[in-house]
Short mmCIF file of C-alpha atoms in Angstrom, two decimals:
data_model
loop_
_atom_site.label_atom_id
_atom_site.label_comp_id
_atom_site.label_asym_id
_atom_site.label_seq_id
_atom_site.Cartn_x
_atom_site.Cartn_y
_atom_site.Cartn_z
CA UNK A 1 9.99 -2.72 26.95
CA UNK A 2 8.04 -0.67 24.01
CA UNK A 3 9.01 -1.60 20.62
CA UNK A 4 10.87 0.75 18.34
CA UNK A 5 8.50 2.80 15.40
CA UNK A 6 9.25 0.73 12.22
CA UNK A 7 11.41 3.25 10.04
CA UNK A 8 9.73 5.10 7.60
CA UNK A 9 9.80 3.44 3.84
CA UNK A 10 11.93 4.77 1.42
CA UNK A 11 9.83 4.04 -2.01
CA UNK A 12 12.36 6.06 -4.62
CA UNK A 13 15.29 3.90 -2.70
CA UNK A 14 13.32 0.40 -2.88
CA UNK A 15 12.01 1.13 -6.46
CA UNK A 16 15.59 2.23 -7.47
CA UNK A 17 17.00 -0.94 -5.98
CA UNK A 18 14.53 -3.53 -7.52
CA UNK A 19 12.62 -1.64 -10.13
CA UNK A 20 9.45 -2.18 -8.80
CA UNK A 21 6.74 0.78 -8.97
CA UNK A 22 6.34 1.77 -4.85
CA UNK A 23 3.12 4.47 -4.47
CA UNK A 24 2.87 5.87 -0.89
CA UNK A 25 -0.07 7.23 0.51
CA UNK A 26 -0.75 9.18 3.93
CA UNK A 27 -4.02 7.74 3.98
CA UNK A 28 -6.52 5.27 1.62
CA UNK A 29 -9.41 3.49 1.76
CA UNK A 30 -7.66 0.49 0.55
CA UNK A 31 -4.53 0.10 -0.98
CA UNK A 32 -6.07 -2.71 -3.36
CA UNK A 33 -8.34 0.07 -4.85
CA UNK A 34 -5.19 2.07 -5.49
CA UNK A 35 -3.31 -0.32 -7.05
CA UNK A 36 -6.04 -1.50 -8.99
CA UNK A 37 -6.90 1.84 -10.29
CA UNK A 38 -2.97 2.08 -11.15
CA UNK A 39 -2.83 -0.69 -13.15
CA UNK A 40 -6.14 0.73 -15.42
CA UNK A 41 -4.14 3.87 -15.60
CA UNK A 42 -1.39 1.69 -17.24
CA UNK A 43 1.65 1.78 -14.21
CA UNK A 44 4.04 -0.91 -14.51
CA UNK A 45 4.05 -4.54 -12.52
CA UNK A 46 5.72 -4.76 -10.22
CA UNK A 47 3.55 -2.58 -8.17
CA UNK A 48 3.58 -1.97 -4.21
CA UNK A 49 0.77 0.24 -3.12
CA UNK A 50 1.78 1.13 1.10
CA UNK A 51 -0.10 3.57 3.22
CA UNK A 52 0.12 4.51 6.68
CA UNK A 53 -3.52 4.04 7.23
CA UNK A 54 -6.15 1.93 5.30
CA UNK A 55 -9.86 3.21 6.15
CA UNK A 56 -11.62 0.26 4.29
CA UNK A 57 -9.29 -2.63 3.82
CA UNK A 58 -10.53 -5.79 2.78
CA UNK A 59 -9.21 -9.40 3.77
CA UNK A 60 -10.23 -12.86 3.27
CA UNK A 61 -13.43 -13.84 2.39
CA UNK A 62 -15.00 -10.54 2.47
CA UNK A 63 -13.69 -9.32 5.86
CA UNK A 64 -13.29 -5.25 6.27
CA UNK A 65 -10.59 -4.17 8.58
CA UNK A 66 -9.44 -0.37 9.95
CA UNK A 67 -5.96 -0.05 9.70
CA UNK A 68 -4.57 3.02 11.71
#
């Protein structure tokens, strides 16, 4: 049994339903960097940063990861 795709996120319906600021992007090198760049640029907190691929994530302690 293969699992079903996870449906696709609806940022305008999440941010509309708890006011948060929800960015989508195709593809980033980390979605840290985005959001952290957002926040300089003055966006509001709450802030969800989701892509559907990270080229240069970061984790604990340092550790890069390839999220496709």
């Amino acid at each position: 049994m293969t699992a079903s795709p996870a449906p696709p996120l609806d940022g305008p319906a999440v941010q509309q339903a708890t006011g948060w600021c929800v960015e989508h992007q195709p593809v980033v090198t980390s979605t840290h960097d985005i959001a952290a760049a957002r926040l300089r640029e003055g966006a509001s907190l709450p802030l969800v940063v989701v892509a559907d691929e990270q080229t240069a994530g970061r984790g604990r302690e340092g550790r890069r990861f390839h999220s496709p």
